[in-house]
PDB file of C-alpha atoms and ligand atoms in Angstrom:
ATOM      1  CA  MET O   1     -12.909  -1.303  -6.513  1.00  0.00           C
ATOM      2  CA  ARG O   2     -13.422  -2.732  -3.088  1.00  0.00           C
ATOM      3  CA  ALA O   3     -14.017  -6.411  -2.348  1.00  0.00           C
ATOM      4  CA  SER O   4     -14.927  -7.788   1.064  1.00  0.00           C
ATOM      5  CA  LYS O   5     -16.365 -10.847   2.720  1.00  0.00           C
ATOM      6  CA  GLU O   6     -18.268 -11.572   5.885  1.00  0.00           C
ATOM      7  CA  VAL O   7     -16.761 -13.917   8.435  1.00  0.00           C
ATOM      8  CA  LYS O   8     -17.729 -15.029  11.920  1.00  0.00           C
ATOM      9  CA  SER O   9     -15.239 -13.648  14.374  1.00  0.00           C
ATOM     10  CA  GLU O  10     -13.041 -16.215  16.159  1.00  0.00           C
ATOM     11  CA  LYS O  11     -14.557 -15.342  19.536  1.00  0.00           C
ATOM     12  CA  LEU O  12     -18.044 -16.007  18.283  1.00  0.00           C
ATOM     13  CA  LYS O  13     -16.987 -19.303  16.721  1.00  0.00           C
ATOM     14  CA  VAL O  14     -15.709 -20.543  20.086  1.00  0.00           C
ATOM     15  CA  LYS O  15     -18.849 -19.404  21.879  1.00  0.00           C
ATOM     16  CA  ARG O  16     -20.981 -21.168  19.336  1.00  0.00           C
ATOM     17  CA  GLN O  17     -19.281 -24.524  19.927  1.00  0.00           C
ATOM     18  CA  ASN O  18     -20.143 -24.277  23.604  1.00  0.00           C
ATOM     19  CA  LEU O  19     -23.807 -23.581  23.047  1.00  0.00           C
ATOM     20  CA  LYS O  20     -26.518 -26.262  22.978  1.00  0.00           C
ATOM     21  CA  PHE O  21     -28.695 -24.351  20.547  1.00  0.00           C
ATOM     22  CA  LYS O  22     -27.503 -22.571  17.482  1.00  0.00           C
ATOM     23  CA  PRO O  23     -28.105 -18.864  17.837  1.00  0.00           C
ATOM     24  CA  GLN O  24     -30.104 -17.462  14.929  1.00  0.00           C
ATOM     25  CA  ASN O  25     -28.403 -14.195  14.306  1.00  0.00           C
ATOM     26  CA  LEU O  26     -24.700 -14.527  14.820  1.00  0.00           C
ATOM     27  CA  LYS O  27     -22.909 -11.259  14.229  1.00  0.00           C
ATOM     28  CA  LEU O  28     -20.738 -11.241  11.146  1.00  0.00           C
ATOM     29  CA  THR O  29     -17.675  -9.119  10.642  1.00  0.00           C
ATOM     30  CA  GLU O  30     -16.894  -7.723   7.238  1.00  0.00           C
ATOM     31  CA  ILE O  31     -13.259  -8.190   6.264  1.00  0.00           C
ATOM     32  CA  HIS O  32     -11.397  -6.454   3.491  1.00  0.00           C
ATOM     33  CA  VAL O  33     -10.238  -8.770   0.697  1.00  0.00           C
ATOM     34  CA  SER O  34      -8.805  -6.452  -1.914  1.00  0.00           C
ATOM     35  CA  GLY O  35      -8.984  -2.983  -3.331  1.00  0.00           C
ATOM     36  CA  ALA O  36      -7.682  -1.113  -6.328  1.00  0.00           C
ATOM     37  CA  GLU O  37      -7.963   2.329  -7.823  1.00  0.00           C
ATOM     38  CA  GLY O  38      -6.593   4.273 -10.748  1.00  0.00           C
ATOM     39  CA  LEU O  39      -6.973   7.188 -13.099  1.00  0.00           C
ATOM     40  CA  TYR O  40      -7.672   6.225 -16.717  1.00  0.00           C
ATOM     41  CA  PRO O  41      -8.877   7.758 -19.963  1.00  0.00           C
ATOM     42  CA  SER O  42     -12.570   6.983 -20.547  1.00  0.00           C
ATOM     43  CA  SER O  43     -11.695   4.680 -23.459  1.00  0.00           C
ATOM     44  CA  GLU O  44      -9.992   2.348 -20.954  1.00  0.00           C
ATOM     45  CA  ILE O  45     -12.930   1.966 -18.553  1.00  0.00           C
ATOM     46  CA  GLN O  46     -14.325  -1.302 -19.908  1.00  0.00           C
ATOM     47  CA  ARG O  47     -10.930  -2.993 -19.900  1.00  0.00           C
ATOM     48  CA  VAL O  48     -10.033  -1.759 -16.413  1.00  0.00           C
ATOM     49  CA  VAL O  49     -13.380  -2.708 -14.886  1.00  0.00           C
ATOM     50  CA  ARG O  50     -12.986  -6.242 -16.246  1.00  0.00           C
ATOM     51  CA  LYS O  51      -9.455  -6.416 -14.824  1.00  0.00           C
ATOM     52  CA  TYR O  52     -10.589  -5.188 -11.383  1.00  0.00           C
ATOM     53  CA  ILE O  53     -13.461  -7.676 -11.189  1.00  0.00           C
ATOM     54  CA  GLU O  54     -11.177 -10.513 -12.249  1.00  0.00           C
ATOM     55  CA  ARG O  55      -8.745  -9.478  -9.542  1.00  0.00           C
ATOM     56  CA  ALA O  56     -11.436  -9.276  -6.869  1.00  0.00           C
ATOM     57  CA  ILE O  57     -12.871 -12.728  -7.559  1.00  0.00           C
ATOM     58  CA  SER O  58      -9.553 -14.530  -7.869  1.00  0.00           C
ATOM     59  CA  HIS O  59      -7.798 -12.963  -4.910  1.00  0.00           C
ATOM     60  CA  PRO O  60      -5.493 -15.168  -2.800  1.00  0.00           C
ATOM     61  CA  LYS O  61      -7.247 -13.907   0.351  1.00  0.00           C
ATOM     62  CA  GLY O  62     -10.432 -15.661  -0.714  1.00  0.00           C
ATOM     63  CA  ARG O  63     -13.610 -15.098  -2.680  1.00  0.00           C
ATOM     64  CA  PRO O  64     -15.448 -11.939  -1.718  1.00  0.00           C
ATOM     65  CA  ASP O  65     -19.211 -11.814  -1.248  1.00  0.00           C
ATOM     66  CA  LYS O  66     -19.393  -8.131  -2.009  1.00  0.00           C
ATOM     67  CA  ILE O  67     -17.638  -6.064  -4.683  1.00  0.00           C
ATOM     68  CA  ILE O  68     -18.186  -2.344  -4.854  1.00  0.00           C
ATOM     69  CA  LEU O  69     -17.096  -0.527  -7.967  1.00  0.00           C
ATOM     70  CA  SER O  70     -17.242   3.182  -8.367  1.00  0.00           C
ATOM     71  CA  ILE O  71     -16.381   5.238 -11.407  1.00  0.00           C
ATOM     72  CA  GLU O  72     -16.042   8.986 -11.280  1.00  0.00           C
ATOM     73  CA  ASP O  73     -15.418  11.605 -13.929  1.00  0.00           C
ATOM     74  CA  ILE O  74     -12.474  13.682 -12.701  1.00  0.00           C
ATOM     75  CA  LYS O  75     -12.694  17.270 -13.938  1.00  0.00           C
ATOM     76  CA  GLU O  76      -9.477  18.581 -12.426  1.00  0.00           C
ATOM     77  CA  LYS O  77      -6.387  18.290 -14.609  1.00  0.00           C
ATOM     78  CA  PRO O  78      -3.988  15.838 -12.898  1.00  0.00           C
ATOM     79  CA  LYS O  79      -0.767  17.126 -11.390  1.00  0.00           C
ATOM     80  CA  GLU O  80       2.160  15.521 -13.214  1.00  0.00           C
ATOM     81  CA  ILE O  81       4.948  13.927 -11.220  1.00  0.00           C
ATOM     82  CA  GLU O  82       7.961  11.684 -11.711  1.00  0.00           C
ATOM     83  CA  SER O  83       8.028   8.101 -10.430  1.00  0.00           C
ATOM     84  CA  LEU O  84      10.492   7.297  -7.641  1.00  0.00           C
ATOM     85  CA  PRO O  85      13.713   5.482  -8.593  1.00  0.00           C
ATOM     86  CA  VAL O  86      13.497   1.728  -7.923  1.00  0.00           C
ATOM     87  CA  ARG O  87      16.110  -0.411  -6.185  1.00  0.00           C
ATOM     88  CA  THR O  88      16.039  -3.759  -4.382  1.00  0.00           C
ATOM     89  CA  VAL O  89      18.077  -4.795  -1.355  1.00  0.00           C
ATOM     90  CA  HIS O  90      19.229  -8.300  -0.604  1.00  0.00           C
ATOM     91  CA  SER O  91      17.426  -9.913   2.316  1.00  0.00           C
ATOM     92  CA  GLN O  92      16.339 -13.453   3.094  1.00  0.00           C
ATOM     93  CA  THR O  93      14.453 -13.486   6.370  1.00  0.00           C
ATOM     94  CA  PRO O  94      11.767 -11.318   7.960  1.00  0.00           C
ATOM     95  CA  SER O  95      14.113 -10.273  10.744  1.00  0.00           C
ATOM     96  CA  GLU O  96      16.851  -9.256   8.299  1.00  0.00           C
ATOM     97  CA  ALA O  97      14.268  -7.434   6.159  1.00  0.00           C
ATOM     98  CA  LYS O  98      12.840  -5.587   9.153  1.00  0.00           C
ATOM     99  CA  ASP O  99      16.322  -4.505  10.263  1.00  0.00           C
ATOM    100  CA  ILE O 100      16.910  -3.083   6.786  1.00  0.00           C
ATOM    101  CA  ALA O 101      13.545  -1.291   6.787  1.00  0.00           C
ATOM    102  CA  ILE O 102      14.310   0.173  10.221  1.00  0.00           C
ATOM    103  CA  ARG O 103      17.764   1.322   9.120  1.00  0.00           C
ATOM    104  CA  LEU O 104      16.462   2.997   5.962  1.00  0.00           C
ATOM    105  CA  LEU O 105      13.522   4.641   7.704  1.00  0.00           C
ATOM    106  CA  LYS O 106      15.758   5.962  10.478  1.00  0.00           C
ATOM    107  CA  ALA O 107      18.166   7.354   7.891  1.00  0.00           C
ATOM    108  CA  SER O 108      15.151   9.030   6.233  1.00  0.00           C
ATOM    109  CA  GLY O 109      14.321  10.868   9.459  1.00  0.00           C
ATOM    110  CA  VAL O 110      11.726   8.608  11.125  1.00  0.00           C
ATOM    111  CA  SER O 111      12.110   7.920  14.846  1.00  0.00           C
ATOM    112  CA  GLU O 112      12.502   4.407  16.184  1.00  0.00           C
ATOM    113  CA  LYS O 113       9.303   4.893  18.166  1.00  0.00           C
ATOM    114  CA  ALA O 114       7.328   5.711  15.013  1.00  0.00           C
ATOM    115  CA  ILE O 115       8.845   2.773  13.082  1.00  0.00           C
ATOM    116  CA  HIS O 116       7.948   0.324  15.849  1.00  0.00           C
ATOM    117  CA  ALA O 117       4.420   1.727  16.099  1.00  0.00           C
ATOM    118  CA  ALA O 118       4.011   1.146  12.351  1.00  0.00           C
ATOM    119  CA  LEU O 119       5.439  -2.375  12.432  1.00  0.00           C
ATOM    120  CA  LYS O 120       3.106  -3.278  15.282  1.00  0.00           C
ATOM    121  CA  LEU O 121       0.061  -1.939  13.438  1.00  0.00           C
ATOM    122  CA  ILE O 122       1.004  -3.705  10.213  1.00  0.00           C
ATOM    123  CA  LYS O 123       1.592  -6.957  12.066  1.00  0.00           C
ATOM    124  CA  LYS O 124      -1.911  -6.696  13.479  1.00  0.00           C
ATOM    125  CA  GLY O 125      -3.318  -6.019   9.972  1.00  0.00           C
ATOM    126  CA  GLY O 126      -6.953  -5.460   9.083  1.00  0.00           C
ATOM    127  CA  LEU O 127      -6.670  -1.894   7.814  1.00  0.00           C
ATOM    128  CA  ARG O 128      -8.234  -1.180   4.445  1.00  0.00           C
ATOM    129  CA  GLY O 129      -6.023   1.828   3.901  1.00  0.00           C
ATOM    130  CA  ALA O 130      -2.898   3.263   5.443  1.00  0.00           C
ATOM    131  CA  SER O 131      -2.148   4.662   8.850  1.00  0.00           C
ATOM    132  CA  VAL O 132      -0.732   8.185   9.094  1.00  0.00           C
ATOM    133  CA  ILE O 133       1.885   8.348  11.836  1.00  0.00           C
ATOM    134  CA  SER O 134       3.848  11.364  13.019  1.00  0.00           C
ATOM    135  CA  ALA O 135       7.510  10.666  12.314  1.00  0.00           C
ATOM    136  CA  GLU O 136       8.830  11.695  15.703  1.00  0.00           C
ATOM    137  CA  LYS O 137       6.224  11.230  18.422  1.00  0.00           C
ATOM    138  CA  ALA O 138       4.545   8.265  16.723  1.00  0.00           C
ATOM    139  CA  GLU O 139       1.044   9.692  16.987  1.00  0.00           C
ATOM    140  CA  ARG O 140      -1.662   8.190  14.778  1.00  0.00           C
ATOM    141  CA  LEU O 141      -3.294  11.017  12.896  1.00  0.00           C
ATOM    142  CA  GLU O 142      -5.912   9.518  10.576  1.00  0.00           C
ATOM    143  CA  PRO O 143      -9.473  10.286  11.713  1.00  0.00           C
ATOM    144  CA  ASP O 144     -10.841   6.796  11.056  1.00  0.00           C
ATOM    145  CA  GLU O 145      -8.499   4.193  12.508  1.00  0.00           C
ATOM    146  CA  GLN O 146     -10.534   1.260  11.198  1.00  0.00           C
ATOM    147  CA  ARG O 147     -10.420   2.425   7.619  1.00  0.00           C
ATOM    148  CA  GLY O 148      -7.116   4.273   7.426  1.00  0.00           C
ATOM    149  CA  VAL O 149      -6.411   6.544   4.484  1.00  0.00           C
ATOM    150  CA  ARG O 150      -7.010   5.187   1.018  1.00  0.00           C
ATOM    151  CA  VAL O 151      -4.763   6.723  -1.655  1.00  0.00           C
ATOM    152  CA  SER O 152      -6.731   7.235  -4.838  1.00  0.00           C
ATOM    153  CA  ARG O 153      -6.845   9.185  -8.108  1.00  0.00           C
ATOM    154  CA  LEU O 154      -3.439   8.139  -9.307  1.00  0.00           C
ATOM    155  CA  GLY O 155      -2.218   6.975 -12.670  1.00  0.00           C
ATOM    156  CA  ILE O 156       0.550   6.814 -15.213  1.00  0.00           C
ATOM    157  CA  ASP O 157       0.404   8.008 -18.809  1.00  0.00           C
ATOM    158  CA  ALA O 158       0.848   5.566 -21.698  1.00  0.00           C
ATOM    159  CA  SER O 159       4.390   6.549 -22.629  1.00  0.00           C
ATOM    160  CA  ALA O 160       5.665   6.533 -19.012  1.00  0.00           C
ATOM    161  CA  PHE O 161       3.944   3.155 -18.578  1.00  0.00           C
ATOM    162  CA  ARG O 162       5.914   1.716 -21.511  1.00  0.00           C
ATOM    163  CA  ILE O 163       9.220   3.108 -20.242  1.00  0.00           C
ATOM    164  CA  LEU O 164       8.558   1.864 -16.709  1.00  0.00           C
ATOM    165  CA  SER O 165       7.542  -1.607 -17.935  1.00  0.00           C
ATOM    166  CA  SER O 166      10.718  -1.964 -19.949  1.00  0.00           C
ATOM    167  CA  GLY O 167      12.910  -0.652 -17.078  1.00  0.00           C
ATOM    168  CA  LEU O 168      11.369  -3.115 -14.628  1.00  0.00           C
ATOM    169  CA  SER O 169      11.595  -5.972 -17.178  1.00  0.00           C
ATOM    170  CA  GLU O 170      15.373  -5.679 -17.186  1.00  0.00           C
ATOM    171  CA  HIS O 171      15.304  -6.842 -13.577  1.00  0.00           C
ATOM    172  CA  GLY O 172      12.502  -9.386 -13.937  1.00  0.00           C
ATOM    173  CA  ILE O 173      10.069  -7.337 -11.849  1.00  0.00           C
ATOM    174  CA  ASN O 174       7.647  -5.992 -14.431  1.00  0.00           C
ATOM    175  CA  THR O 175       4.412  -6.952 -12.654  1.00  0.00           C
ATOM    176  CA  ASP O 176       1.155  -5.100 -11.926  1.00  0.00           C
ATOM    177  CA  THR O 177       1.925  -5.421  -8.208  1.00  0.00           C
ATOM    178  CA  VAL O 178       5.256  -3.615  -8.483  1.00  0.00           C
ATOM    179  CA  LYS O 179       3.920  -0.962 -10.879  1.00  0.00           C
ATOM    180  CA  GLU O 180       0.842  -0.194  -8.770  1.00  0.00           C
ATOM    181  CA  ALA O 181       2.880  -0.005  -5.574  1.00  0.00           C
ATOM    182  CA  LEU O 182       5.452   2.267  -7.214  1.00  0.00           C
ATOM    183  CA  ILE O 183       2.752   4.598  -8.574  1.00  0.00           C
ATOM    184  CA  LEU O 184       1.128   4.761  -5.147  1.00  0.00           C
ATOM    185  CA  ALA O 185       4.422   5.386  -3.324  1.00  0.00           C
ATOM    186  CA  SER O 186       5.381   8.070  -5.851  1.00  0.00           C
ATOM    187  CA  LYS O 187       2.136   9.937  -5.156  1.00  0.00           C
ATOM    188  CA  VAL O 188       2.534   9.542  -1.398  1.00  0.00           C
ATOM    189  CA  ILE O 189       6.139  10.775  -1.350  1.00  0.00           C
ATOM    190  CA  SER O 190       5.263  13.686  -3.653  1.00  0.00           C
ATOM    191  CA  TYR O 191       3.346  15.290  -0.778  1.00  0.00           C
ATOM    192  CA  LYS O 192       5.554  17.870   0.900  1.00  0.00           C
ATOM    193  CA  ASP O 193       4.967  16.775   4.490  1.00  0.00           C
ATOM    194  CA  ILE O 194       5.311  13.011   4.015  1.00  0.00           C
ATOM    195  CA  ILE O 195       8.789  11.781   4.841  1.00  0.00           C
ATOM    196  CA  ALA O 196       8.491   8.064   4.202  1.00  0.00           C
ATOM    197  CA  GLU O 197       6.246   5.044   3.726  1.00  0.00           C
ATOM    198  CA  LEU O 198       6.465   1.453   4.896  1.00  0.00           C
ATOM    199  CA  CYS O 199       4.449  -1.232   3.092  1.00  0.00           C
ATOM    200  CA  ILE O 200       3.929  -4.939   3.601  1.00  0.00           C
ATOM    201  CA  SER O 201       1.415  -6.691   1.340  1.00  0.00           C
ATOM    202  CA  ASP O 202      -1.559  -8.422   2.902  1.00  0.00           C
ATOM    203  CA  ASP O 203      -1.527 -11.085   0.165  1.00  0.00           C
ATOM    204  CA  PRO O 204      -0.440 -14.388   1.715  1.00  0.00           C
ATOM    205  CA  ASP O 205       1.791 -15.175  -1.279  1.00  0.00           C
ATOM    206  CA  TYR O 206       3.476 -11.815  -1.643  1.00  0.00           C
ATOM    207  CA  THR O 207       6.426 -11.491   0.692  1.00  0.00           C
ATOM    208  CA  THR O 208       8.316  -8.510  -0.771  1.00  0.00           C
ATOM    209  CA  GLY O 209       7.638  -5.219   0.946  1.00  0.00           C
ATOM    210  CA  TYR O 210       9.137  -1.779   0.487  1.00  0.00           C
ATOM    211  CA  ILE O 211      10.048   1.463   2.073  1.00  0.00           C
ATOM    212  CA  ALA O 212       9.787   4.681   0.116  1.00  0.00           C
ATOM    213  CA  SER O 213      11.200   8.017   1.142  1.00  0.00           C
ATOM    214  CA  LYS O 214      12.202  11.421  -0.163  1.00  0.00           C
ATOM    215  CA  GLU O 215      15.760  10.465   0.727  1.00  0.00           C
ATOM    216  CA  PHE O 216      16.083   7.071  -0.973  1.00  0.00           C
ATOM    217  CA  GLY O 217      13.200   6.616  -3.420  1.00  0.00           C
ATOM    218  CA  TYR O 218      11.485   3.212  -3.671  1.00  0.00           C
ATOM    219  CA  ILE O 219      13.433   0.394  -2.019  1.00  0.00           C
ATOM    220  CA  ARG O 220      12.106  -3.142  -2.369  1.00  0.00           C
ATOM    221  CA  ILE O 221      12.785  -5.481   0.538  1.00  0.00           C
ATOM    222  CA  PRO O 222      12.324  -9.224  -0.180  1.00  0.00           C
ATOM    223  CA  ASP O 223      11.089 -11.697   2.453  1.00  0.00           C
ATOM    224  CA  ILE O 224       9.784  -9.074   4.849  1.00  0.00           C
ATOM    225  CA  LYS O 225       7.152 -11.580   5.929  1.00  0.00           C
ATOM    226  CA  LEU O 226       6.699 -15.341   5.861  1.00  0.00           C
ATOM    227  CA  LYS O 227       4.680 -16.959   3.078  1.00  0.00           C
ATOM    228  CA  GLY O 228       1.123 -17.665   4.174  1.00  0.00           C
ATOM    229  CA  SER O 229       0.722 -14.648   6.425  1.00  0.00           C
ATOM    230  CA  LYS O 230      -2.386 -12.638   5.582  1.00  0.00           C
ATOM    231  CA  THR O 231      -1.434  -9.561   7.526  1.00  0.00           C
ATOM    232  CA  GLY O 232       0.030  -6.489   5.974  1.00  0.00           C
ATOM    233  CA  GLY O 233      -0.550  -2.801   5.769  1.00  0.00           C
ATOM    234  CA  ARG O 234       0.887   0.597   5.049  1.00  0.00           C
ATOM    235  CA  ALA O 235       2.097   3.472   7.179  1.00  0.00           C
ATOM    236  CA  PHE O 236       2.842   7.009   6.035  1.00  0.00           C
ATOM    237  CA  PHE O 237       5.273   8.939   8.239  1.00  0.00           C
ATOM    238  CA  VAL O 238       4.599  12.660   8.340  1.00  0.00           C
ATOM    239  CA  LYS O 239       6.309  15.695   9.821  1.00  0.00           C
ATOM    240  CA  GLU O 240       5.164  16.743  13.294  1.00  0.00           C
ATOM    241  CA  GLY O 241       2.373  19.317  13.534  1.00  0.00           C
ATOM    242  CA  ILE O 242       1.157  19.095   9.933  1.00  0.00           C
ATOM    243  CA  ALA O 243      -2.350  19.954   8.733  1.00  0.00           C
ATOM    244  CA  VAL O 244      -3.602  16.348   8.564  1.00  0.00           C
ATOM    245  CA  GLY O 245      -6.808  17.209   6.701  1.00  0.00           C
ATOM    246  CA  LYS O 246      -4.868  18.773   3.829  1.00  0.00           C
ATOM    247  CA  CYS O 247      -2.531  15.801   3.634  1.00  0.00           C
ATOM    248  CA  ILE O 248      -5.394  13.271   3.548  1.00  0.00           C
ATOM    249  CA  ASN O 249      -7.243  15.340   0.990  1.00  0.00           C
ATOM    250  CA  TYR O 250      -4.168  15.253  -1.260  1.00  0.00           C
ATOM    251  CA  LEU O 251      -3.793  11.486  -0.900  1.00  0.00           C
ATOM    252  CA  GLU O 252      -7.452  10.663  -1.414  1.00  0.00           C
ATOM    253  CA  ARG O 253      -8.605  13.309  -3.847  1.00  0.00           C
ATOM    254  CA  LYS O 254      -5.844  15.116  -5.713  1.00  0.00           C
ATOM    255  CA  PRO O 255      -5.481  13.631  -9.216  1.00  0.00           C
ATOM    256  CA  ILE O 256      -1.877  12.678  -9.896  1.00  0.00           C
ATOM    257  CA  MET O 257      -0.407  11.351 -13.120  1.00  0.00           C
ATOM    258  CA  ILE O 258       3.097   9.985 -13.557  1.00  0.00           C
ATOM    259  CA  ASN O 259       4.548  11.320 -16.787  1.00  0.00           C
ATOM    260  CA  LYS O 260       8.257  10.751 -16.181  1.00  0.00           C
ATOM    261  CA  VAL O 261      10.117   7.662 -15.001  1.00  0.00           C
ATOM    262  CA  SER O 262      13.190   7.607 -12.768  1.00  0.00           C
ATOM    263  CA  PRO O 263      15.819   4.871 -13.213  1.00  0.00           C
ATOM    264  CA  CYS O 264      15.013   1.273 -12.276  1.00  0.00           C
ATOM    265  CA  ARG O 265      17.918  -0.710 -10.907  1.00  0.00           C
ATOM    266  CA  GLY O 266      18.399  -4.241  -9.624  1.00  0.00           C
ATOM    267  CA  ILE O 267      19.873  -5.437  -6.342  1.00  0.00           C
ATOM    268  CA  VAL O 268      21.946  -2.823  -4.568  1.00  0.00           C
ATOM    269  CA  SER O 269      23.726  -3.041  -1.213  1.00  0.00           C
ATOM    270  CA  ILE O 270      22.200  -1.247   1.728  1.00  0.00           C
ATOM    271  CA  ASP O 271      25.422   0.694   2.255  1.00  0.00           C
ATOM    272  CA  GLU O 272      25.311   1.989  -1.281  1.00  0.00           C
ATOM    273  CA  ILE O 273      21.731   3.161  -0.723  1.00  0.00           C
ATOM    274  CA  ILE O 274      22.557   4.884   2.557  1.00  0.00           C
ATOM    275  CA  ASN O 275      25.578   6.556   0.946  1.00  0.00           C
ATOM    276  CA  SER O 276      23.803   7.660  -2.217  1.00  0.00           C
ATOM    277  CA  PRO O 277      20.540   9.345  -1.371  1.00  0.00           C
ATOM    278  CA  TYR O 278      18.369  10.055  -4.338  1.00  0.00           C
ATOM    279  CA  LYS O 279      17.879  13.742  -3.659  1.00  0.00           C
TER     280      LYS O 279
HETATM  281  N1  WAQ U 301      -4.169   3.424  -0.101  1.00  0.00           N
HETATM  282  C1  WAQ U 301      -3.719   3.236   1.146  1.00  0.00           C
HETATM  283  N2  WAQ U 301      -3.433   2.036   1.656  1.00  0.00           N
HETATM  284  C2  WAQ U 301      -3.598   0.981   0.861  1.00  0.00           C
HETATM  285  C3  WAQ U 301      -4.036   1.095  -0.482  1.00  0.00           C
HETATM  286  C4  WAQ U 301      -4.349   2.394  -0.960  1.00  0.00           C
HETATM  287  N3  WAQ U 301      -4.786   2.610  -2.190  1.00  0.00           N
HETATM  288  N4  WAQ U 301      -4.104  -0.151  -1.012  1.00  0.00           N
HETATM  289  C5  WAQ U 301      -3.704  -0.989  -0.048  1.00  0.00           C
HETATM  290  N5  WAQ U 301      -3.400  -0.325   1.087  1.00  0.00           N
HETATM  291  C6  WAQ U 301      -2.919  -0.864   2.366  1.00  0.00           C
HETATM  292  C7  WAQ U 301      -3.931  -1.781   3.025  1.00  0.00           C
HETATM  293  O1  WAQ U 301      -3.802  -1.653   4.422  1.00  0.00           O
HETATM  294  C8  WAQ U 301      -3.463  -3.147   2.602  1.00  0.00           C
HETATM  295  O2  WAQ U 301      -3.758  -4.096   3.596  1.00  0.00           O
HETATM  296  C9  WAQ U 301      -1.961  -2.968   2.517  1.00  0.00           C
HETATM  297  O3  WAQ U 301      -1.762  -1.620   2.112  1.00  0.00           O
HETATM  298  C10 WAQ U 301      -1.290  -3.880   1.546  1.00  0.00           C
HETATM  299  O4  WAQ U 301      -1.941  -3.779   0.299  1.00  0.00           O
HETATM  300  O5  WAQ U 301       8.025  -3.849  -5.365  1.00  0.00           O
HETATM  301  O6  WAQ U 301       0.390  -5.634  -2.794  1.00  0.00           O
HETATM  302  O7  WAQ U 301      -2.417  -4.319  -2.063  1.00  0.00           O
HETATM  303  O8  WAQ U 301       7.613  -5.994  -5.170  1.00  0.00           O
HETATM  304  O9  WAQ U 301      -1.608  -6.149  -0.445  1.00  0.00           O
HETATM  305  C11 WAQ U 301       4.412  -4.243  -2.661  1.00  0.00           C
HETATM  306  C12 WAQ U 301       5.232  -4.460  -3.881  1.00  0.00           C
HETATM  307  C13 WAQ U 301       3.012  -4.732  -2.919  1.00  0.00           C
HETATM  308  C14 WAQ U 301       6.669  -4.545  -3.516  1.00  0.00           C
HETATM  309  C15 WAQ U 301       2.115  -4.219  -1.893  1.00  0.00           C
HETATM  310  O10 WAQ U 301      -0.078  -4.258  -1.112  1.00  0.00           O
HETATM  311  C16 WAQ U 301       7.497  -4.815  -4.778  1.00  0.00           C
HETATM  312  C17 WAQ U 301       0.733  -4.774  -2.006  1.00  0.00           C
HETATM  313  P1  WAQ U 301      -1.582  -4.706  -0.882  1.00  0.00           P
HETATM  314 MG1   MG U 302      -3.459  -7.045  -1.048  1.00  0.00          MG
END
């Protein structure tokens, strides 16, 4: 599902105020409001479509004027993977949260240059998907920089879903937002050449972000942005010199199903995380 709306760009708004006559065909820019994707048995389609539409029309970023839904029959048998282990760090301000993200990403093997490039891009916002950044030289590798890479064809089977829901419930974080982000990060990190991910939501009300990496699993970082900010985004850090096309094909097209759940824990100190890598 993809929901968007058309807005007049700020520049045009200013120009318009200075004009005596209203121009007839002001250019409109389409902005991304929300998106969602998943892999479901056909018996679930009606329920999921209803849920996606509900989400699109009641999104905190505003009411869309276009919703595009597409449903595809996937013939390939999904590859089965395990979800990443979940932990949360303690943080209370965006600057503290960013320091933690930087520390964890560096310890996962991402250069400072690449981390700063990602933070800058995410702060700017506006991407519909994720940026693919080389972990050392900080080169942007995705072919379409406006769109980014949209991870799709990912799901969780019914029994893993139940186990995950109950594990997250123990820490009061059993929400669709956390589950969807964890499923996405687990697919992303399952690709051999992806080292880590950084994510900040673009929802103005959702201030918890995360980093995910092969080293540490899924680490939630509260208050990574201020309430009210509509900018967010995702960056995937990849090894230098990889075959980008193959990587993007995996993220966008390879069906992945989570069938096993790693442990879900509560708040853990950053030192404990650094000293106890997950793999
Ligand atoms: N593939 C790639 N990038 C995506 C996708 C996707 N399927 N969906 C969203 N993005 C990018 C896009 O640039 C969005 O602007 C940005 O990520 C944020 O998306 O455990 O809600 O859906 O509590 O706003 C984190 C949960 C929630 C942390 C993240 O992201 C926790 C979230 P949003
Ligand atoms: Mg969002």
